mmCIF file of C-alpha atoms in Angstrom:
data_model
loop_
_atom_site.group_PDB
_atom_site.id
_atom_site.type_symbol
_atom_site.label_atom_id
_atom_site.label_comp_id
_atom_site.label_asym_id
_atom_site.label_seq_id
_atom_site.Cartn_x
_atom_site.Cartn_y
_atom_site.Cartn_z
ATOM 1 C CA MET A 15 -21.673 -18.211 1.347
ATOM 2 C CA ASP A 16 -22.375 -18.255 5.083
ATOM 3 C CA LYS A 17 -25.002 -15.649 5.980
ATOM 4 C CA ASN A 18 -23.086 -14.830 9.179
ATOM 5 C CA ASN A 19 -19.853 -13.782 7.462
ATOM 6 C CA TYR A 20 -19.040 -10.066 7.392
ATOM 7 C CA VAL A 21 -15.998 -8.039 6.369
ATOM 8 C CA LEU A 22 -14.698 -4.853 7.958
ATOM 9 C CA ILE A 23 -12.289 -3.081 5.600
ATOM 10 C CA MET A 24 -10.178 -0.565 7.507
ATOM 11 C CA ALA A 25 -9.797 2.509 5.283
ATOM 12 C CA GLY A 26 -9.149 5.457 7.574
ATOM 13 C CA GLY A 27 -5.353 5.776 7.516
ATOM 14 C CA ILE A 28 -3.315 8.620 6.041
ATOM 15 C CA GLY A 29 -0.405 6.605 4.605
ATOM 16 C CA SER A 30 2.168 9.339 5.218
ATOM 17 C CA ARG A 31 5.097 7.098 4.234
ATOM 18 C CA PHE A 32 3.700 7.206 0.679
ATOM 19 C CA TRP A 33 4.011 10.985 0.531
ATOM 20 C CA PRO A 34 3.659 12.904 -1.733
ATOM 21 C CA LYS A 35 1.196 10.660 -3.599
ATOM 22 C CA SER A 36 -0.662 9.897 -0.383
ATOM 23 C CA ARG A 37 -2.018 13.043 1.278
ATOM 24 C CA ASN A 38 -4.335 13.675 4.193
ATOM 25 C CA HIS A 39 -7.200 14.622 1.842
ATOM 26 C CA PHE A 40 -6.650 11.633 -0.493
ATOM 27 C CA PRO A 41 -4.561 8.856 1.110
ATOM 28 C CA LYS A 42 -3.031 5.834 -0.555
ATOM 29 C CA GLN A 43 -5.976 3.437 -0.194
ATOM 30 C CA PHE A 44 -7.853 5.588 -2.729
ATOM 31 C CA LEU A 45 -4.970 5.701 -5.232
ATOM 32 C CA ASP A 46 -4.247 3.482 -8.215
ATOM 33 C CA ILE A 47 -0.778 2.974 -6.802
ATOM 34 C CA LEU A 48 -0.250 -0.334 -8.681
ATOM 35 C CA GLY A 49 -1.230 1.063 -12.086
ATOM 36 C CA THR A 50 -4.105 -1.403 -12.556
ATOM 37 C CA GLY A 51 -6.867 1.145 -13.122
ATOM 38 C CA LYS A 52 -8.301 0.407 -9.663
ATOM 39 C CA SER A 53 -7.536 1.894 -6.268
ATOM 40 C CA LEU A 54 -6.215 -0.313 -3.466
ATOM 41 C CA LEU A 55 -9.619 -0.023 -1.779
ATOM 42 C CA GLN A 56 -11.407 -1.211 -4.923
ATOM 43 C CA ILE A 57 -9.011 -4.160 -5.268
ATOM 44 C CA THR A 58 -9.566 -5.117 -1.627
ATOM 45 C CA TYR A 59 -13.351 -4.822 -1.946
ATOM 46 C CA ASN A 60 -13.413 -7.042 -5.048
ATOM 47 C CA ARG A 61 -11.240 -9.610 -3.277
ATOM 48 C CA PHE A 62 -13.719 -9.941 -0.415
ATOM 49 C CA LEU A 63 -16.664 -10.431 -2.759
ATOM 50 C CA LYS A 64 -15.297 -13.993 -2.954
ATOM 51 C CA VAL A 65 -15.921 -14.378 0.775
ATOM 52 C CA CYS A 66 -19.287 -12.751 1.475
ATOM 53 C CA PRO A 67 -22.057 -10.871 -0.360
ATOM 54 C CA ALA A 68 -21.592 -7.190 -1.126
ATOM 55 C CA GLU A 69 -24.147 -6.111 1.467
ATOM 56 C CA HIS A 70 -22.021 -7.736 4.201
ATOM 57 C CA ILE A 71 -18.915 -5.686 3.412
ATOM 58 C CA PHE A 72 -18.538 -2.623 5.621
ATOM 59 C CA ILE A 73 -15.924 0.105 5.285
ATOM 60 C CA VAL A 74 -14.494 1.509 8.521
ATOM 61 C CA THR A 75 -13.110 4.961 7.839
ATOM 62 C CA ASN A 76 -12.808 8.557 8.926
ATOM 63 C CA SER A 77 -15.839 10.724 8.224
ATOM 64 C CA GLN A 78 -13.863 12.946 5.832
ATOM 65 C CA TYR A 79 -13.468 10.069 3.336
ATOM 66 C CA SER A 80 -17.104 8.976 3.050
ATOM 67 C CA ASP A 81 -17.738 10.747 -0.273
ATOM 68 C CA ILE A 82 -14.576 9.302 -1.844
ATOM 69 C CA ILE A 83 -15.545 5.773 -0.789
ATOM 70 C CA LEU A 84 -19.107 6.037 -2.110
ATOM 71 C CA GLU A 85 -17.705 7.323 -5.413
ATOM 72 C CA GLN A 86 -15.152 4.507 -5.712
ATOM 73 C CA LEU A 87 -17.552 1.792 -4.498
ATOM 74 C CA PRO A 88 -20.941 2.709 -5.982
ATOM 75 C CA GLU A 89 -22.184 -0.816 -5.208
ATOM 76 C CA ILE A 90 -22.347 -0.172 -1.464
ATOM 77 C CA SER A 91 -24.782 2.007 0.444
ATOM 78 C CA ALA A 92 -24.054 4.772 2.931
ATOM 79 C CA ASP A 93 -25.298 2.390 5.651
ATOM 80 C CA GLN A 94 -22.219 0.253 4.988
ATOM 81 C CA LEU A 95 -19.861 3.066 5.986
ATOM 82 C CA ILE A 96 -18.795 2.990 9.629
ATOM 83 C CA CYS A 97 -17.390 6.478 10.102
ATOM 84 C CA GLU A 98 -15.219 7.513 13.040
ATOM 85 C CA PRO A 99 -15.466 11.260 13.740
ATOM 86 C CA SER A 100 -11.911 11.370 15.158
ATOM 87 C CA ARG A 101 -8.751 9.265 14.780
ATOM 88 C CA ASN A 102 -8.397 7.240 17.982
ATOM 89 C CA ASN A 103 -6.445 4.288 16.557
ATOM 90 C CA THR A 104 -7.768 0.822 15.713
ATOM 91 C CA ALA A 105 -9.223 -0.470 19.004
ATOM 92 C CA PRO A 106 -12.094 2.070 19.235
ATOM 93 C CA CYS A 107 -13.096 1.804 15.569
ATOM 94 C CA ILE A 108 -13.039 -2.010 15.681
ATOM 95 C CA ALA A 109 -15.057 -1.895 18.916
ATOM 96 C CA TYR A 110 -17.627 0.433 17.353
ATOM 97 C CA ALA A 111 -17.950 -1.731 14.245
ATOM 98 C CA SER A 112 -18.195 -4.932 16.302
ATOM 99 C CA PHE A 113 -21.005 -3.598 18.494
ATOM 100 C CA LYS A 114 -22.836 -2.332 15.414
ATOM 101 C CA LEU A 115 -22.644 -5.666 13.581
ATOM 102 C CA ALA A 116 -23.427 -7.683 16.713
ATOM 103 C CA ALA A 117 -26.627 -5.636 16.996
ATOM 104 C CA LEU A 118 -27.345 -6.420 13.345
ATOM 105 C CA ASN A 119 -26.559 -10.132 13.680
ATOM 106 C CA PRO A 120 -25.597 -11.643 17.073
ATOM 107 C CA GLU A 121 -23.797 -14.494 15.255
ATOM 108 C CA ALA A 122 -21.755 -12.210 13.006
ATOM 109 C CA ASN A 123 -18.393 -13.754 12.118
ATOM 110 C CA LEU A 124 -16.015 -10.940 11.185
ATOM 111 C CA ILE A 125 -12.956 -10.472 9.031
ATOM 112 C CA VAL A 126 -11.034 -7.292 9.857
ATOM 113 C CA ALA A 127 -8.546 -6.341 7.152
ATOM 114 C CA PRO A 128 -6.628 -3.291 5.909
ATOM 115 C CA SER A 129 -7.734 -1.649 2.677
ATOM 116 C CA ASP A 130 -4.267 -1.098 1.230
ATOM 117 C CA HIS A 131 -2.472 -4.446 1.134
ATOM 118 C CA PHE A 132 -1.184 -6.290 -1.920
ATOM 119 C CA ILE A 133 -2.050 -9.984 -2.267
ATOM 120 C CA LEU A 134 -0.668 -11.841 -5.263
ATOM 121 C CA PHE A 135 -2.315 -15.252 -4.757
ATOM 122 C CA GLU A 136 -5.920 -14.391 -3.987
ATOM 123 C CA ASP A 137 -7.145 -17.995 -4.216
ATOM 124 C CA VAL A 138 -4.776 -19.003 -1.408
ATOM 125 C CA PHE A 139 -5.852 -15.968 0.615
ATOM 126 C CA VAL A 140 -9.553 -16.824 0.241
ATOM 127 C CA GLU A 141 -8.895 -20.448 1.240
ATOM 128 C CA ARG A 142 -7.022 -19.389 4.408
ATOM 129 C CA ILE A 143 -9.761 -16.900 5.284
ATOM 130 C CA GLY A 144 -12.358 -19.650 4.864
ATOM 131 C CA PHE A 145 -10.407 -21.941 7.161
ATOM 132 C CA ALA A 146 -10.200 -19.202 9.792
ATOM 133 C CA LEU A 147 -13.931 -18.432 9.547
ATOM 134 C CA GLU A 148 -14.755 -22.099 10.051
ATOM 135 C CA TYR A 149 -12.574 -22.189 13.168
ATOM 136 C CA THR A 150 -14.003 -19.039 14.738
ATOM 137 C CA ARG A 151 -17.535 -20.205 13.906
ATOM 138 C CA ASN A 152 -16.990 -23.134 16.270
ATOM 139 C CA HIS A 153 -14.554 -21.698 18.838
ATOM 140 C CA GLU A 154 -14.372 -18.603 21.034
ATOM 141 C CA ALA A 155 -11.071 -17.638 19.438
ATOM 142 C CA LEU A 156 -9.359 -14.528 18.150
ATOM 143 C CA VAL A 157 -7.487 -15.518 14.991
ATOM 144 C CA THR A 158 -4.874 -13.628 13.013
ATOM 145 C CA LEU A 159 -3.386 -14.589 9.667
ATOM 146 C CA GLY A 160 0.391 -14.664 9.955
ATOM 147 C CA ILE A 161 2.656 -14.328 6.932
ATOM 148 C CA SER A 162 5.483 -16.835 6.613
ATOM 149 C CA PRO A 163 8.596 -14.601 6.504
ATOM 150 C CA ILE A 164 10.847 -14.830 3.472
ATOM 151 C CA ARG A 165 13.616 -12.550 4.801
ATOM 152 C CA PRO A 166 14.729 -11.021 8.138
ATOM 153 C CA ASP A 167 12.619 -7.879 7.775
ATOM 154 C CA THR A 168 12.854 -5.187 10.462
ATOM 155 C CA GLY A 169 9.791 -3.292 9.239
ATOM 156 C CA TYR A 170 7.147 -5.722 10.534
ATOM 157 C CA GLY A 171 5.981 -6.914 13.925
ATOM 158 C CA TYR A 172 6.248 -10.666 14.464
ATOM 159 C CA ILE A 173 3.998 -13.393 15.881
ATOM 160 C CA GLN A 174 5.661 -16.175 17.870
ATOM 161 C CA TYR A 175 3.561 -19.331 17.802
ATOM 162 C CA GLY A 176 3.551 -22.713 19.541
ATOM 163 C CA LYS A 177 2.518 -26.231 18.579
ATOM 164 C CA GLU A 178 -0.138 -27.055 16.038
ATOM 165 C CA THR A 179 -3.546 -27.968 17.454
ATOM 166 C CA GLU A 180 -5.683 -30.877 16.280
ATOM 167 C CA GLU A 181 -7.629 -28.472 14.061
ATOM 168 C CA GLY A 182 -4.475 -27.353 12.226
ATOM 169 C CA ILE A 183 -4.195 -23.949 13.865
ATOM 170 C CA TYR A 184 -1.485 -22.582 16.157
ATOM 171 C CA LYS A 185 -1.699 -20.978 19.586
ATOM 172 C CA VAL A 186 0.046 -17.593 19.696
ATOM 173 C CA GLU A 187 2.739 -17.406 22.364
ATOM 174 C CA LYS A 188 3.718 -13.766 22.012
ATOM 175 C CA PHE A 189 3.555 -10.747 19.744
ATOM 176 C CA ARG A 190 6.954 -9.182 19.088
ATOM 177 C CA GLU A 191 7.633 -5.547 18.197
ATOM 178 C CA LYS A 192 9.597 -4.600 15.074
ATOM 179 C CA PRO A 193 13.010 -6.174 15.728
ATOM 180 C CA THR A 194 16.616 -5.298 15.091
ATOM 181 C CA LEU A 195 18.193 -7.014 12.097
ATOM 182 C CA GLN A 196 19.938 -9.495 14.402
ATOM 183 C CA LYS A 197 16.662 -10.381 16.114
ATOM 184 C CA ALA A 198 14.868 -10.670 12.769
ATOM 185 C CA GLN A 199 17.532 -13.128 11.614
ATOM 186 C CA GLU A 200 17.032 -15.127 14.817
ATOM 187 C CA TYR A 201 13.262 -15.192 14.254
ATOM 188 C CA LEU A 202 13.724 -16.425 10.691
ATOM 189 C CA SER A 203 16.100 -19.171 11.805
ATOM 190 C CA ALA A 204 13.799 -20.271 14.655
ATOM 191 C CA GLY A 205 11.037 -21.150 12.201
ATOM 192 C CA ASN A 206 8.086 -20.380 14.517
ATOM 193 C CA TYR A 207 7.713 -16.668 13.813
ATOM 194 C CA LEU A 208 5.352 -14.973 11.362
ATOM 195 C CA TRP A 209 4.937 -11.432 10.127
ATOM 196 C CA ASN A 210 1.951 -9.697 11.706
ATOM 197 C CA ALA A 211 -0.248 -8.642 8.772
ATOM 198 C CA GLY A 212 -3.035 -7.108 10.868
ATOM 199 C CA ILE A 213 -5.700 -9.405 9.365
ATOM 200 C CA PHE A 214 -8.064 -10.700 12.050
ATOM 201 C CA ILE A 215 -10.967 -13.156 12.145
ATOM 202 C CA TRP A 216 -13.385 -13.524 15.078
ATOM 203 C CA LYS A 217 -17.009 -13.516 16.045
ATOM 204 C CA ALA A 218 -18.356 -10.114 17.012
ATOM 205 C CA LYS A 219 -19.398 -11.440 20.409
ATOM 206 C CA THR A 220 -15.896 -12.906 20.982
ATOM 207 C CA ILE A 221 -14.098 -9.610 20.440
ATOM 208 C CA ILE A 222 -16.725 -7.807 22.539
ATOM 209 C CA SER A 223 -16.050 -10.253 25.404
ATOM 210 C CA ALA A 224 -12.317 -9.596 25.033
ATOM 211 C CA LEU A 225 -12.913 -5.836 25.148
ATOM 212 C CA LYS A 226 -14.968 -6.248 28.323
ATOM 213 C CA LYS A 227 -12.123 -8.170 29.984
ATOM 214 C CA TYR A 228 -9.052 -6.335 28.723
ATOM 215 C CA ALA A 229 -10.266 -2.877 27.630
ATOM 216 C CA PRO A 230 -13.304 -2.142 29.835
ATOM 217 C CA GLU A 231 -13.220 1.610 29.203
ATOM 218 C CA ILE A 232 -13.660 1.039 25.471
ATOM 219 C CA HIS A 233 -16.209 -1.723 25.998
ATOM 220 C CA ASP A 234 -18.366 0.302 28.374
ATOM 221 C CA LEU A 235 -18.395 3.362 26.119
ATOM 222 C CA PHE A 236 -19.692 1.465 23.092
ATOM 223 C CA GLU A 237 -21.897 -0.830 25.175
ATOM 224 C CA SER A 238 -23.733 2.267 26.359
ATOM 225 C CA GLY A 239 -24.844 2.917 22.782
ATOM 226 C CA LYS A 240 -26.360 -0.533 22.145
ATOM 227 C CA GLU A 241 -29.900 0.763 21.761
ATOM 228 C CA HIS A 242 -28.798 3.249 19.088
ATOM 229 C CA TYR A 243 -26.870 1.031 16.643
ATOM 230 C CA ASN A 244 -28.413 0.663 13.191
ATOM 231 C CA SER A 245 -30.969 3.346 14.006
ATOM 232 C CA PRO A 246 -31.217 7.073 13.179
ATOM 233 C CA ALA A 247 -29.790 7.829 16.643
ATOM 234 C CA GLU A 248 -26.482 6.039 15.985
ATOM 235 C CA ARG A 249 -24.709 8.981 14.344
ATOM 236 C CA ALA A 250 -25.515 11.400 17.143
ATOM 237 C CA PHE A 251 -24.339 8.918 19.790
ATOM 238 C CA ILE A 252 -21.037 8.318 17.983
ATOM 239 C CA ASP A 253 -20.408 12.001 17.289
ATOM 240 C CA GLU A 254 -20.981 12.826 20.943
ATOM 241 C CA ASN A 255 -19.009 9.979 22.528
ATOM 242 C CA TYR A 256 -16.403 8.612 20.130
ATOM 243 C CA ALA A 257 -13.691 11.206 20.791
ATOM 244 C CA SER A 258 -13.598 10.255 24.480
ATOM 245 C CA SER A 259 -12.500 6.680 23.699
ATOM 246 C CA PRO A 260 -8.845 5.816 24.474
ATOM 247 C CA ASN A 261 -6.352 6.230 21.645
ATOM 248 C CA ILE A 262 -4.965 2.694 21.441
ATOM 249 C CA SER A 263 -4.387 -0.002 18.829
ATOM 250 C CA ILE A 264 -6.202 -3.330 18.849
ATOM 251 C CA ASP A 265 -2.804 -5.008 19.239
ATOM 252 C CA TYR A 266 -2.052 -3.273 22.546
ATOM 253 C CA ALA A 267 -5.638 -3.315 23.807
ATOM 254 C CA ILE A 268 -6.451 -6.964 23.079
ATOM 255 C CA MET A 269 -4.038 -9.068 21.035
ATOM 256 C CA GLU A 270 -1.072 -8.734 23.395
ATOM 257 C CA GLN A 271 -3.198 -9.560 26.445
ATOM 258 C CA ALA A 272 -5.843 -12.157 25.571
ATOM 259 C CA ASP A 273 -5.208 -15.878 26.081
ATOM 260 C CA ASN A 274 -7.385 -17.174 23.232
ATOM 261 C CA ILE A 275 -5.247 -15.876 20.346
ATOM 262 C CA TYR A 276 -4.492 -18.237 17.465
ATOM 263 C CA THR A 277 -2.696 -17.847 14.167
ATOM 264 C CA ILE A 278 -2.772 -19.485 10.759
ATOM 265 C CA PRO A 279 0.526 -19.386 8.837
ATOM 266 C CA ALA A 280 0.008 -18.369 5.249
ATOM 267 C CA ASN A 281 1.950 -17.435 2.148
ATOM 268 C CA PHE A 282 -0.180 -15.695 -0.466
ATOM 269 C CA GLY A 283 2.247 -13.158 -1.919
ATOM 270 C CA TRP A 284 1.527 -10.504 0.688
ATOM 271 C CA SER A 285 2.870 -6.976 1.062
ATOM 272 C CA ASP A 286 1.471 -4.254 3.295
ATOM 273 C CA LEU A 287 2.474 -1.640 0.686
ATOM 274 C CA GLY A 288 3.503 0.504 3.614
ATOM 275 C CA THR A 289 6.404 2.197 1.876
ATOM 276 C CA TRP A 290 7.730 3.023 -1.577
ATOM 277 C CA THR A 291 10.228 0.166 -1.193
ATOM 278 C CA SER A 292 7.441 -2.341 -0.545
ATOM 279 C CA LEU A 293 5.701 -1.092 -3.698
ATOM 280 C CA HIS A 294 8.961 -1.543 -5.602
ATOM 281 C CA GLU A 295 9.071 -5.160 -4.416
ATOM 282 C CA ALA A 296 5.438 -5.865 -5.388
ATOM 283 C CA ALA A 297 5.145 -4.046 -8.727
ATOM 284 C CA GLY A 298 6.352 -5.054 -12.178
ATOM 285 C CA LYS A 299 9.858 -3.888 -13.095
ATOM 286 C CA ASP A 300 11.791 -3.106 -16.257
ATOM 287 C CA ALA A 301 15.106 -4.668 -17.275
ATOM 288 C CA ALA A 302 17.021 -2.280 -14.977
ATOM 289 C CA ASN A 303 14.842 -3.225 -11.966
ATOM 290 C CA ASN A 304 12.988 0.093 -12.077
ATOM 291 C CA VAL A 305 9.298 0.576 -11.335
ATOM 292 C CA ILE A 306 8.143 3.433 -13.572
ATOM 293 C CA SER A 307 4.726 5.066 -13.670
ATOM 294 C CA ALA A 308 4.884 7.937 -16.157
ATOM 295 C CA LYS A 309 3.582 8.857 -19.602
ATOM 296 C CA GLN A 310 6.403 11.153 -20.746
ATOM 297 C CA VAL A 311 9.732 10.132 -19.289
ATOM 298 C CA ASN A 312 13.261 9.500 -20.523
ATOM 299 C CA VAL A 313 15.269 7.341 -18.122
ATOM 300 C CA GLN A 314 18.939 6.515 -18.683
ATOM 301 C CA ASP A 315 21.668 4.878 -16.614
ATOM 302 C CA THR A 316 19.179 4.404 -13.763
ATOM 303 C CA GLN A 317 18.426 1.214 -11.864
ATOM 304 C CA ASN A 318 16.716 -0.211 -8.755
ATOM 305 C CA SER A 319 14.547 2.890 -8.504
ATOM 306 C CA ILE A 320 10.870 3.763 -8.324
ATOM 307 C CA ILE A 321 9.678 6.669 -10.456
ATOM 308 C CA HIS A 322 6.171 8.189 -10.392
ATOM 309 C CA ILE A 323 5.670 11.263 -12.593
ATOM 310 C CA ASN A 324 2.410 13.104 -13.275
ATOM 311 C CA THR A 325 0.987 12.290 -16.699
ATOM 312 C CA HIS A 326 1.092 15.915 -17.916
ATOM 313 C CA LYS A 327 4.774 16.419 -17.040
ATOM 314 C CA VAL A 328 7.877 15.486 -19.031
ATOM 315 C CA ALA A 329 10.758 14.094 -16.973
ATOM 316 C CA VAL A 330 14.374 13.370 -17.917
ATOM 317 C CA ILE A 331 16.235 11.236 -15.372
ATOM 318 C CA ARG A 332 19.788 9.940 -15.527
ATOM 319 C CA GLY A 333 22.354 8.409 -13.212
ATOM 320 C CA LEU A 334 20.248 7.249 -10.269
ATOM 321 C CA ASP A 335 20.620 4.010 -8.341
ATOM 322 C CA ASN A 336 18.220 2.919 -5.592
ATOM 323 C CA PHE A 337 16.207 6.163 -5.486
ATOM 324 C CA ILE A 338 12.592 7.215 -5.064
ATOM 325 C CA VAL A 339 11.418 9.942 -7.454
ATOM 326 C CA VAL A 340 7.801 11.027 -7.023
ATOM 327 C CA ASP A 341 6.208 14.123 -8.531
ATOM 328 C CA ASP A 342 2.692 14.980 -7.439
ATOM 329 C CA GLY A 343 0.829 18.293 -7.414
ATOM 330 C CA ASN A 344 2.760 20.846 -5.397
ATOM 331 C CA ALA A 345 5.420 18.416 -4.171
ATOM 332 C CA LEU A 346 8.473 16.599 -5.519
ATOM 333 C CA LEU A 347 10.277 13.837 -3.624
ATOM 334 C CA ILE A 348 13.781 12.660 -4.567
ATOM 335 C CA TYR A 349 15.112 10.402 -1.829
ATOM 336 C CA PRO A 350 17.464 7.420 -1.364
ATOM 337 C CA LYS A 351 15.326 4.285 -1.220
ATOM 338 C CA ASP A 352 17.324 2.776 1.628
ATOM 339 C CA GLN A 353 16.593 5.830 3.804
ATOM 340 C CA GLU A 354 12.862 6.037 3.167
ATOM 341 C CA GLN A 355 11.956 5.429 6.825
ATOM 342 C CA GLU A 356 12.914 9.089 7.324
ATOM 343 C CA ILE A 357 10.165 10.337 4.986
ATOM 344 C CA LYS A 358 7.412 10.261 7.609
ATOM 345 C CA GLU A 359 9.418 12.555 9.878
ATOM 346 C CA VAL A 360 10.313 14.853 6.969
ATOM 347 C CA VAL A 361 6.597 15.223 6.160
ATOM 348 C CA ARG A 362 5.909 16.138 9.790
ATOM 349 C CA GLN A 363 8.618 18.815 9.596
ATOM 350 C CA LEU A 364 7.105 20.163 6.376
ATOM 351 C CA ALA A 365 3.715 20.480 8.069
ATOM 352 C CA ASP A 366 5.278 22.341 11.001
ATOM 353 C CA GLU A 367 7.171 24.709 8.701
ATOM 354 C CA PHE A 368 4.811 25.281 5.787
ATOM 355 C CA GLY A 369 1.374 24.170 6.996
ATOM 356 C CA ASP A 370 -0.946 21.295 6.160
ATOM 357 C CA SER A 371 -1.167 22.102 2.445
ATOM 358 C CA PHE A 372 1.863 19.869 1.896
ATOM 359 C CA THR A 373 0.472 16.906 3.807
#
């Protein structure tokens, strides 16, 4: 393994579209949502052990989740947690982590990846990551893995790419927002569009240069703390200054502006597990196309549904088609699967009406 390879696992999100299993105090990346006996974070961590040594895997998260992470990943040390004291989107936390690792190793070659994605073919994933690391090791490039689309999906952003280079990588022409169904069908037919999976590979110094050029306010804030990184003074500097960083995603801050963006098309059985429907697609199903996670349940005349019931509760379900049924703690969700995009807004309304205990 290359001593300059590092992984940043992004594990600070709330996952509100997975309500009520995913809550603010214990979001989906810490859940055994696939029924494997491991949380999504643990699965992701184990996957990256094939890429770099354990001591080179860092978890980027919100401070409130540090104890959960150390409990679920006892192999890592507290020094491998990069904790943001406030939620300011992905650009500031990636900037912070990049400055920290650049101070640790000026030649650090980074993988930035979400903690809660499903990958079926891990050997293909590791091979594509290795190819990307080799490219960024030798080029001042910002690389993203793009997923070859298998349907005209309106739930993902898209990457439009140009001709293949001599090295077998593609220059990104444009990032596209989540499209209408008609546009998604056009993208699929065009053949040069990929789903944006939010998996990035670059050298720490390359992303820092991009921040300096395209997001100087973020760059200058974290540059001012250079002398403190990886020292006892780091925490105080971050706690004092982090909240003043702009609230902006890495896509808007850098990826949609820089001119050295490249992509590698890949197909490794990927899902972002962003919604109950995406879990239904990824998980094993019974003969009626149901995904059921329950110990004591009687299901009849029900198909195409996803059912999660607490282990101590008995459930009797009949006559559902294409529904989400999730029982967890003080909340019960019964919702049409094809209308699940509304759930995030419903959760917001619940918080406004009943307080944060429901979220």
